[in-house]
C-alpha cells in the first residue's frame, strides 16, 4: 500500500496525526488497515502498463464505441470479426526445489529454448471461431511442427476452414505484414467469402499489418477494417464491449 496516499488525504483535510511522523503512517498502520477491511481490499500482484495505457479516458472509449456502434448498424453478428495475437513462451521459469545444504549453484535441468510462438485468434460476435494461426520463430517450418493442429469444433467446420490450424514461421517472434497477409488470404478470406453482405474485421496494429494487397482484397470482398480503441486491450471490459 502507498502510505503517501494517506498523507495526501490528511494534508488535504488539514488534519495532523501525532502518531505519524510528518503525517506519514508506518507499516503497522497499513497492515492493521488491511486487517480491518479484509472484505473490501486485498493485496494482489499488479500488472505493469505504460503511461499511454493508463491515460485512456472514459470519454475516449465512449467516443470510440459510439462510432463503432454506428459502423456496425445493420451488420449481422456472423459477419463481425475480431482478431488478436498473443505470444507464448516455453520458458518454465524457476522452481523452488530441495538441495543438500552447502550447494552453491543449485540447478534444475529443463529442456527449453526461451523462444516465443505467436498465435493469432479470430472470432465473430455469433461465437464462430476460425482455426488458430501459429507462427514459430525459426528460419524453417518443419512438418513435425504442423502435426496435431486444431481442426473442427469449436472452430468453423465448413469447407473454408476444413484444413484446421495453419502454421507459418518468421525470423522474429511477432506477426508482420507478410505473415498477416498469409493469415488473411489463407484463413480469414476463404471464410469471409462465404458470408453475405458487409463484413467487419476489427483488430489492432492496422498500419503494421495491412498492406496494399490486403486492402485491395478487402475492397473487392466488401470487408471493412477497423482498429480497436487505442491502448485499451488491457482493460477487462474491452472485449466484452466488442462481443
PDB file of C-alpha atoms in Angstrom:
ATOM      1  CA  UNK A   1       0.000   0.000   0.000  1.00  0.00           C
ATOM      2  CA  UNK A   2       1.210   3.541  -0.779  1.00  0.00           C
ATOM      3  CA  UNK A   3       1.240   5.248   2.635  1.00  0.00           C
ATOM      4  CA  UNK A   4       1.820   8.557   0.862  1.00  0.00           C
ATOM      5  CA  UNK A   5      -1.818   8.400  -0.249  1.00  0.00           C
ATOM      6  CA  UNK A   6      -2.828   8.560   3.410  1.00  0.00           C
ATOM      7  CA  UNK A   7      -0.521  11.534   3.960  1.00  0.00           C
ATOM      8  CA  UNK A   8      -2.002  13.373   0.966  1.00  0.00           C
ATOM      9  CA  UNK A   9      -5.513  12.749   2.290  1.00  0.00           C
ATOM     10  CA  UNK A  10      -4.649  14.029   5.772  1.00  0.00           C
ATOM     11  CA  UNK A  11      -2.874  17.092   4.387  1.00  0.00           C
ATOM     12  CA  UNK A  12      -5.845  17.823   2.131  1.00  0.00           C
ATOM     13  CA  UNK A  13      -8.216  17.660   5.094  1.00  0.00           C
ATOM     14  CA  UNK A  14      -5.878  19.786   7.198  1.00  0.00           C
ATOM     15  CA  UNK A  15      -5.536  17.071   9.840  1.00  0.00           C
ATOM     16  CA  UNK A  16      -2.427  16.312  11.870  1.00  0.00           C
ATOM     17  CA  UNK A  17      -1.920  12.850  13.406  1.00  0.00           C
ATOM     18  CA  UNK A  18       0.641  12.999  16.168  1.00  0.00           C
ATOM     19  CA  UNK A  19       1.471   9.296  15.959  1.00  0.00           C
ATOM     20  CA  UNK A  20       2.541   9.679  12.342  1.00  0.00           C
ATOM     21  CA  UNK A  21       5.911  11.188  11.528  1.00  0.00           C
ATOM     22  CA  UNK A  22       5.211  14.163   9.271  1.00  0.00           C
ATOM     23  CA  UNK A  23       1.702  12.729   8.725  1.00  0.00           C
ATOM     24  CA  UNK A  24       3.176   9.610   7.088  1.00  0.00           C
ATOM     25  CA  UNK A  25       1.775   6.396   8.641  1.00  0.00           C
ATOM     26  CA  UNK A  26       4.029   3.452   9.308  1.00  0.00           C
ATOM     27  CA  UNK A  27       3.929  -0.164   8.175  1.00  0.00           C
ATOM     28  CA  UNK A  28       1.927  -1.319  11.211  1.00  0.00           C
ATOM     29  CA  UNK A  29      -0.859   1.147  10.406  1.00  0.00           C
ATOM     30  CA  UNK A  30      -1.041  -0.118   6.807  1.00  0.00           C
ATOM     31  CA  UNK A  31      -1.209  -3.753   7.953  1.00  0.00           C
ATOM     32  CA  UNK A  32      -3.923  -3.010  10.512  1.00  0.00           C
ATOM     33  CA  UNK A  33      -5.914  -1.148   7.864  1.00  0.00           C
ATOM     34  CA  UNK A  34      -5.934  -4.247   5.666  1.00  0.00           C
ATOM     35  CA  UNK A  35      -6.867  -6.375   8.663  1.00  0.00           C
ATOM     36  CA  UNK A  36      -9.881  -4.155   9.439  1.00  0.00           C
ATOM     37  CA  UNK A  37     -11.115  -4.133   5.833  1.00  0.00           C
ATOM     38  CA  UNK A  38     -10.462  -7.663   4.591  1.00  0.00           C
ATOM     39  CA  UNK A  39     -13.852  -7.757   2.901  1.00  0.00           C
ATOM     40  CA  UNK A  40     -13.135  -4.607   0.875  1.00  0.00           C
ATOM     41  CA  UNK A  41      -9.439  -4.766  -0.013  1.00  0.00           C
ATOM     42  CA  UNK A  42      -6.793  -7.371  -0.695  1.00  0.00           C
ATOM     43  CA  UNK A  43      -3.189  -7.429  -1.822  1.00  0.00           C
ATOM     44  CA  UNK A  44      -2.731  -8.601  -5.412  1.00  0.00           C
ATOM     45  CA  UNK A  45       0.184  -8.866  -7.823  1.00  0.00           C
ATOM     46  CA  UNK A  46      -0.164  -5.882 -10.146  1.00  0.00           C
ATOM     47  CA  UNK A  47       0.279  -5.887 -13.896  1.00  0.00           C
ATOM     48  CA  UNK A  48       2.582  -3.283 -15.402  1.00  0.00           C
ATOM     49  CA  UNK A  49       1.152  -0.971 -18.047  1.00  0.00           C
ATOM     50  CA  UNK A  50       2.691   2.011 -19.819  1.00  0.00           C
ATOM     51  CA  UNK A  51       1.631   5.599 -19.184  1.00  0.00           C
ATOM     52  CA  UNK A  52      -0.143   5.790 -22.551  1.00  0.00           C
ATOM     53  CA  UNK A  53      -2.480   2.968 -21.494  1.00  0.00           C
ATOM     54  CA  UNK A  54      -3.082   4.488 -18.068  1.00  0.00           C
ATOM     55  CA  UNK A  55      -4.150   7.781 -19.684  1.00  0.00           C
ATOM     56  CA  UNK A  56      -7.029   6.239 -21.635  1.00  0.00           C
ATOM     57  CA  UNK A  57     -10.118   8.145 -20.541  1.00  0.00           C
ATOM     58  CA  UNK A  58     -13.785   7.219 -20.343  1.00  0.00           C
ATOM     59  CA  UNK A  59     -14.507   9.953 -22.905  1.00  0.00           C
ATOM     60  CA  UNK A  60     -12.097   8.378 -25.410  1.00  0.00           C
ATOM     61  CA  UNK A  61     -13.698   4.963 -25.077  1.00  0.00           C
ATOM     62  CA  UNK A  62     -17.233   6.385 -25.161  1.00  0.00           C
ATOM     63  CA  UNK A  63     -16.460   8.185 -28.422  1.00  0.00           C
ATOM     64  CA  UNK A  64     -14.827   5.098 -29.912  1.00  0.00           C
ATOM     65  CA  UNK A  65     -17.671   2.727 -29.072  1.00  0.00           C
ATOM     66  CA  UNK A  66     -20.225   5.299 -30.228  1.00  0.00           C
ATOM     67  CA  UNK A  67     -18.566   5.401 -33.656  1.00  0.00           C
ATOM     68  CA  UNK A  68     -18.251   1.619 -33.620  1.00  0.00           C
ATOM     69  CA  UNK A  69     -21.964   1.255 -32.939  1.00  0.00           C
ATOM     70  CA  UNK A  70     -22.755   3.422 -35.962  1.00  0.00           C
ATOM     71  CA  UNK A  71     -20.438   1.349 -38.168  1.00  0.00           C
ATOM     72  CA  UNK A  72     -21.928  -1.955 -37.025  1.00  0.00           C
ATOM     73  CA  UNK A  73     -25.516  -0.812 -37.510  1.00  0.00           C
ATOM     74  CA  UNK A  74     -27.434  -3.373 -39.613  1.00  0.00           C
ATOM     75  CA  UNK A  75     -24.394  -5.671 -39.789  1.00  0.00           C
ATOM     76  CA  UNK A  76     -25.127  -9.318 -38.956  1.00  0.00           C
ATOM     77  CA  UNK A  77     -23.304 -10.757 -35.897  1.00  0.00           C
ATOM     78  CA  UNK A  78     -21.950 -13.591 -38.063  1.00  0.00           C
ATOM     79  CA  UNK A  79     -20.058 -11.049 -40.194  1.00  0.00           C
ATOM     80  CA  UNK A  80     -18.372  -9.072 -37.391  1.00  0.00           C
ATOM     81  CA  UNK A  81     -14.939 -10.477 -36.576  1.00  0.00           C
ATOM     82  CA  UNK A  82     -12.308  -9.510 -34.060  1.00  0.00           C
ATOM     83  CA  UNK A  83      -8.725 -10.793 -34.238  1.00  0.00           C
ATOM     84  CA  UNK A  84      -5.897 -10.652 -31.742  1.00  0.00           C
ATOM     85  CA  UNK A  85      -2.479 -12.219 -31.424  1.00  0.00           C
ATOM     86  CA  UNK A  86      -0.577 -13.337 -28.373  1.00  0.00           C
ATOM     87  CA  UNK A  87       2.867 -14.725 -27.605  1.00  0.00           C
ATOM     88  CA  UNK A  88       3.531 -17.864 -25.609  1.00  0.00           C
ATOM     89  CA  UNK A  89       6.976 -18.989 -24.472  1.00  0.00           C
ATOM     90  CA  UNK A  90       8.489 -22.300 -23.488  1.00  0.00           C
ATOM     91  CA  UNK A  91      10.473 -20.910 -20.558  1.00  0.00           C
ATOM     92  CA  UNK A  92       9.069 -22.684 -17.473  1.00  0.00           C
ATOM     93  CA  UNK A  93      10.611 -20.173 -15.071  1.00  0.00           C
ATOM     94  CA  UNK A  94      12.312 -21.085 -11.800  1.00  0.00           C
ATOM     95  CA  UNK A  95      11.074 -23.560  -9.208  1.00  0.00           C
ATOM     96  CA  UNK A  96      11.742 -23.949  -5.513  1.00  0.00           C
ATOM     97  CA  UNK A  97      13.500 -27.284  -5.012  1.00  0.00           C
ATOM     98  CA  UNK A  98      15.277 -29.004  -2.125  1.00  0.00           C
ATOM     99  CA  UNK A  99      19.094 -29.257  -2.285  1.00  0.00           C
ATOM    100  CA  UNK A 100      21.774 -30.502   0.060  1.00  0.00           C
ATOM    101  CA  UNK A 101      22.930 -27.779   2.407  1.00  0.00           C
ATOM    102  CA  UNK A 102      26.016 -26.043   1.077  1.00  0.00           C
ATOM    103  CA  UNK A 103      25.199 -26.357  -2.647  1.00  0.00           C
ATOM    104  CA  UNK A 104      26.467 -23.079  -4.097  1.00  0.00           C
ATOM    105  CA  UNK A 105      24.861 -23.182  -7.537  1.00  0.00           C
ATOM    106  CA  UNK A 106      21.531 -25.093  -7.446  1.00  0.00           C
ATOM    107  CA  UNK A 107      20.432 -26.082 -10.945  1.00  0.00           C
ATOM    108  CA  UNK A 108      17.293 -27.591 -12.461  1.00  0.00           C
ATOM    109  CA  UNK A 109      17.727 -29.420 -15.782  1.00  0.00           C
ATOM    110  CA  UNK A 110      14.899 -28.334 -18.104  1.00  0.00           C
ATOM    111  CA  UNK A 111      14.825 -28.674 -21.874  1.00  0.00           C
ATOM    112  CA  UNK A 112      13.693 -25.313 -23.233  1.00  0.00           C
ATOM    113  CA  UNK A 113      14.919 -22.621 -25.619  1.00  0.00           C
ATOM    114  CA  UNK A 114      13.329 -19.439 -24.219  1.00  0.00           C
ATOM    115  CA  UNK A 115      11.721 -18.960 -27.629  1.00  0.00           C
ATOM    116  CA  UNK A 116       8.281 -17.474 -28.267  1.00  0.00           C
ATOM    117  CA  UNK A 117       5.449 -18.615 -30.518  1.00  0.00           C
ATOM    118  CA  UNK A 118       2.773 -16.245 -31.825  1.00  0.00           C
ATOM    119  CA  UNK A 119      -0.840 -17.403 -32.054  1.00  0.00           C
ATOM    120  CA  UNK A 120      -3.483 -15.458 -33.974  1.00  0.00           C
ATOM    121  CA  UNK A 121      -7.085 -15.982 -32.858  1.00  0.00           C
ATOM    122  CA  UNK A 122     -10.100 -14.633 -34.737  1.00  0.00           C
ATOM    123  CA  UNK A 123     -13.787 -14.998 -33.891  1.00  0.00           C
ATOM    124  CA  UNK A 124     -17.163 -13.463 -34.655  1.00  0.00           C
ATOM    125  CA  UNK A 125     -19.851 -11.987 -32.432  1.00  0.00           C
ATOM    126  CA  UNK A 126     -22.079 -15.036 -33.006  1.00  0.00           C
ATOM    127  CA  UNK A 127     -19.433 -17.328 -31.475  1.00  0.00           C
ATOM    128  CA  UNK A 128     -17.821 -18.673 -34.650  1.00  0.00           C
ATOM    129  CA  UNK A 129     -14.083 -19.249 -34.318  1.00  0.00           C
ATOM    130  CA  UNK A 130     -11.566 -19.534 -37.120  1.00  0.00           C
ATOM    131  CA  UNK A 131      -8.792 -22.103 -36.713  1.00  0.00           C
ATOM    132  CA  UNK A 132      -5.744 -20.685 -34.888  1.00  0.00           C
ATOM    133  CA  UNK A 133      -2.816 -19.395 -36.921  1.00  0.00           C
ATOM    134  CA  UNK A 134       0.525 -20.319 -35.355  1.00  0.00           C
ATOM    135  CA  UNK A 135       3.828 -18.566 -36.118  1.00  0.00           C
ATOM    136  CA  UNK A 136       7.087 -20.116 -34.957  1.00  0.00           C
ATOM    137  CA  UNK A 137      10.328 -18.211 -34.510  1.00  0.00           C
ATOM    138  CA  UNK A 138      12.537 -20.083 -36.939  1.00  0.00           C
ATOM    139  CA  UNK A 139      14.230 -19.926 -40.331  1.00  0.00           C
ATOM    140  CA  UNK A 140      12.414 -23.100 -41.414  1.00  0.00           C
ATOM    141  CA  UNK A 141       8.972 -24.634 -40.884  1.00  0.00           C
ATOM    142  CA  UNK A 142       9.271 -28.359 -40.247  1.00  0.00           C
ATOM    143  CA  UNK A 143       6.449 -30.786 -40.996  1.00  0.00           C
ATOM    144  CA  UNK A 144       6.605 -32.258 -37.498  1.00  0.00           C
ATOM    145  CA  UNK A 145       5.693 -28.810 -36.131  1.00  0.00           C
ATOM    146  CA  UNK A 146       2.410 -28.903 -38.046  1.00  0.00           C
ATOM    147  CA  UNK A 147       1.185 -32.208 -36.675  1.00  0.00           C
ATOM    148  CA  UNK A 148      -1.842 -32.341 -34.386  1.00  0.00           C
ATOM    149  CA  UNK A 149      -3.173 -28.864 -35.176  1.00  0.00           C
ATOM    150  CA  UNK A 150      -6.708 -27.939 -34.091  1.00  0.00           C
ATOM    151  CA  UNK A 151      -9.462 -28.764 -36.554  1.00  0.00           C
ATOM    152  CA  UNK A 152     -13.253 -28.913 -36.304  1.00  0.00           C
ATOM    153  CA  UNK A 153     -15.224 -27.880 -33.215  1.00  0.00           C
ATOM    154  CA  UNK A 154     -15.025 -25.315 -31.648  1.00  0.00           C
ATOM    155  CA  UNK A 155     -13.653 -23.846 -34.882  1.00  0.00           C
ATOM    156  CA  UNK A 156     -15.673 -23.393 -38.063  1.00  0.00           C
ATOM    157  CA  UNK A 157     -16.440 -26.811 -39.577  1.00  0.00           C
ATOM    158  CA  UNK A 158     -17.297 -25.567 -43.077  1.00  0.00           C
ATOM    159  CA  UNK A 159     -15.055 -26.397 -46.085  1.00  0.00           C
ATOM    160  CA  UNK A 160     -13.408 -22.966 -45.870  1.00  0.00           C
ATOM    161  CA  UNK A 161     -11.765 -23.955 -42.570  1.00  0.00           C
ATOM    162  CA  UNK A 162     -11.534 -27.728 -43.049  1.00  0.00           C
ATOM    163  CA  UNK A 163      -7.725 -27.630 -43.050  1.00  0.00           C
ATOM    164  CA  UNK A 164      -7.824 -26.542 -39.434  1.00  0.00           C
ATOM    165  CA  UNK A 165      -4.926 -24.855 -37.694  1.00  0.00           C
ATOM    166  CA  UNK A 166      -2.463 -23.167 -40.047  1.00  0.00           C
ATOM    167  CA  UNK A 167       1.231 -22.577 -39.494  1.00  0.00           C
ATOM    168  CA  UNK A 168       3.989 -20.193 -40.550  1.00  0.00           C
ATOM    169  CA  UNK A 169       7.384 -19.033 -39.347  1.00  0.00           C
ATOM    170  CA  UNK A 170       9.415 -15.825 -39.122  1.00  0.00           C
ATOM    171  CA  UNK A 171      12.952 -14.968 -38.038  1.00  0.00           C
ATOM    172  CA  UNK A 172      11.452 -12.933 -35.187  1.00  0.00           C
ATOM    173  CA  UNK A 173       8.636 -13.761 -32.782  1.00  0.00           C
ATOM    174  CA  UNK A 174       5.828 -11.459 -33.903  1.00  0.00           C
ATOM    175  CA  UNK A 175       3.390 -11.112 -36.777  1.00  0.00           C
ATOM    176  CA  UNK A 176       4.432  -8.791 -39.597  1.00  0.00           C
ATOM    177  CA  UNK A 177       2.746  -7.627 -42.811  1.00  0.00           C
ATOM    178  CA  UNK A 178       3.861 -10.739 -44.730  1.00  0.00           C
ATOM    179  CA  UNK A 179       2.510 -13.265 -42.234  1.00  0.00           C
ATOM    180  CA  UNK A 180      -0.641 -11.193 -41.696  1.00  0.00           C
ATOM    181  CA  UNK A 181      -1.319 -11.265 -45.436  1.00  0.00           C
ATOM    182  CA  UNK A 182      -0.852 -15.034 -45.398  1.00  0.00           C
ATOM    183  CA  UNK A 183      -3.290 -15.374 -42.480  1.00  0.00           C
ATOM    184  CA  UNK A 184      -5.787 -13.070 -44.169  1.00  0.00           C
ATOM    185  CA  UNK A 185      -5.661 -14.887 -47.530  1.00  0.00           C
ATOM    186  CA  UNK A 186      -5.470 -18.456 -46.222  1.00  0.00           C
ATOM    187  CA  UNK A 187      -7.695 -18.270 -43.128  1.00  0.00           C
ATOM    188  CA  UNK A 188      -9.985 -15.256 -42.981  1.00  0.00           C
ATOM    189  CA  UNK A 189     -10.755 -14.508 -46.638  1.00  0.00           C
ATOM    190  CA  UNK A 190     -11.987 -18.022 -47.633  1.00  0.00           C
ATOM    191  CA  UNK A 191     -14.375 -17.884 -44.673  1.00  0.00           C
ATOM    192  CA  UNK A 192     -15.457 -14.286 -45.352  1.00  0.00           C
ATOM    193  CA  UNK A 193     -16.289 -15.060 -48.991  1.00  0.00           C
ATOM    194  CA  UNK A 194     -18.984 -17.475 -47.803  1.00  0.00           C
ATOM    195  CA  UNK A 195     -20.759 -14.711 -45.864  1.00  0.00           C
ATOM    196  CA  UNK A 196     -23.313 -12.412 -47.405  1.00  0.00           C
ATOM    197  CA  UNK A 197     -23.354  -8.638 -47.030  1.00  0.00           C
ATOM    198  CA  UNK A 198     -20.804  -6.357 -45.437  1.00  0.00           C
ATOM    199  CA  UNK A 199     -18.091  -7.894 -43.278  1.00  0.00           C
ATOM    200  CA  UNK A 200     -16.268  -6.061 -40.472  1.00  0.00           C
ATOM    201  CA  UNK A 201     -12.787  -7.041 -39.249  1.00  0.00           C
ATOM    202  CA  UNK A 202     -11.637  -5.421 -36.000  1.00  0.00           C
ATOM    203  CA  UNK A 203      -8.085  -5.590 -34.686  1.00  0.00           C
ATOM    204  CA  UNK A 204      -5.008  -3.708 -33.518  1.00  0.00           C
ATOM    205  CA  UNK A 205      -1.879  -2.587 -35.380  1.00  0.00           C
ATOM    206  CA  UNK A 206      -3.646  -1.913 -38.679  1.00  0.00           C
ATOM    207  CA  UNK A 207      -0.789   0.162 -40.073  1.00  0.00           C
ATOM    208  CA  UNK A 208       1.819  -2.529 -39.441  1.00  0.00           C
ATOM    209  CA  UNK A 209      -0.353  -5.426 -40.638  1.00  0.00           C
ATOM    210  CA  UNK A 210      -2.324  -4.262 -43.654  1.00  0.00           C
ATOM    211  CA  UNK A 211      -0.537  -3.823 -46.965  1.00  0.00           C
ATOM    212  CA  UNK A 212      -1.926  -2.770 -50.351  1.00  0.00           C
ATOM    213  CA  UNK A 213      -2.711  -6.358 -51.348  1.00  0.00           C
ATOM    214  CA  UNK A 214      -4.818  -6.998 -48.258  1.00  0.00           C
ATOM    215  CA  UNK A 215      -6.628  -3.674 -48.561  1.00  0.00           C
ATOM    216  CA  UNK A 216      -7.440  -4.386 -52.213  1.00  0.00           C
ATOM    217  CA  UNK A 217      -8.908  -7.781 -51.296  1.00  0.00           C
ATOM    218  CA  UNK A 218     -10.962  -6.114 -48.557  1.00  0.00           C
ATOM    219  CA  UNK A 219     -12.417  -3.662 -51.061  1.00  0.00           C
ATOM    220  CA  UNK A 220     -13.182  -6.431 -53.565  1.00  0.00           C
ATOM    221  CA  UNK A 221     -14.965  -8.538 -50.941  1.00  0.00           C
ATOM    222  CA  UNK A 222     -16.912  -5.829 -49.058  1.00  0.00           C
ATOM    223  CA  UNK A 223     -14.762  -6.065 -45.914  1.00  0.00           C
ATOM    224  CA  UNK A 224     -14.382  -3.055 -43.612  1.00  0.00           C
ATOM    225  CA  UNK A 225     -11.264  -2.958 -41.429  1.00  0.00           C
ATOM    226  CA  UNK A 226     -11.474  -1.188 -38.080  1.00  0.00           C
ATOM    227  CA  UNK A 227      -8.833  -0.517 -35.477  1.00  0.00           C
ATOM    228  CA  UNK A 228      -9.517  -1.229 -31.839  1.00  0.00           C
ATOM    229  CA  UNK A 229      -9.628   1.684 -29.417  1.00  0.00           C
ATOM    230  CA  UNK A 230      -6.033   2.858 -28.745  1.00  0.00           C
ATOM    231  CA  UNK A 231      -4.310   1.434 -25.648  1.00  0.00           C
ATOM    232  CA  UNK A 232      -7.493  -0.272 -24.384  1.00  0.00           C
ATOM    233  CA  UNK A 233      -6.826  -4.001 -24.801  1.00  0.00           C
ATOM    234  CA  UNK A 234      -5.549  -4.420 -21.219  1.00  0.00           C
ATOM    235  CA  UNK A 235      -8.942  -3.403 -19.820  1.00  0.00           C
ATOM    236  CA  UNK A 236     -11.093  -6.319 -18.621  1.00  0.00           C
ATOM    237  CA  UNK A 237     -14.251  -5.000 -20.338  1.00  0.00           C
ATOM    238  CA  UNK A 238     -12.675  -4.194 -23.712  1.00  0.00           C
ATOM    239  CA  UNK A 239     -13.569  -7.477 -25.417  1.00  0.00           C
ATOM    240  CA  UNK A 240     -16.977  -7.707 -23.792  1.00  0.00           C
ATOM    241  CA  UNK A 241     -17.829  -4.335 -25.302  1.00  0.00           C
ATOM    242  CA  UNK A 242     -16.953  -5.603 -28.792  1.00  0.00           C
ATOM    243  CA  UNK A 243     -18.560  -9.024 -28.418  1.00  0.00           C
TER     244      UNK A 243
END
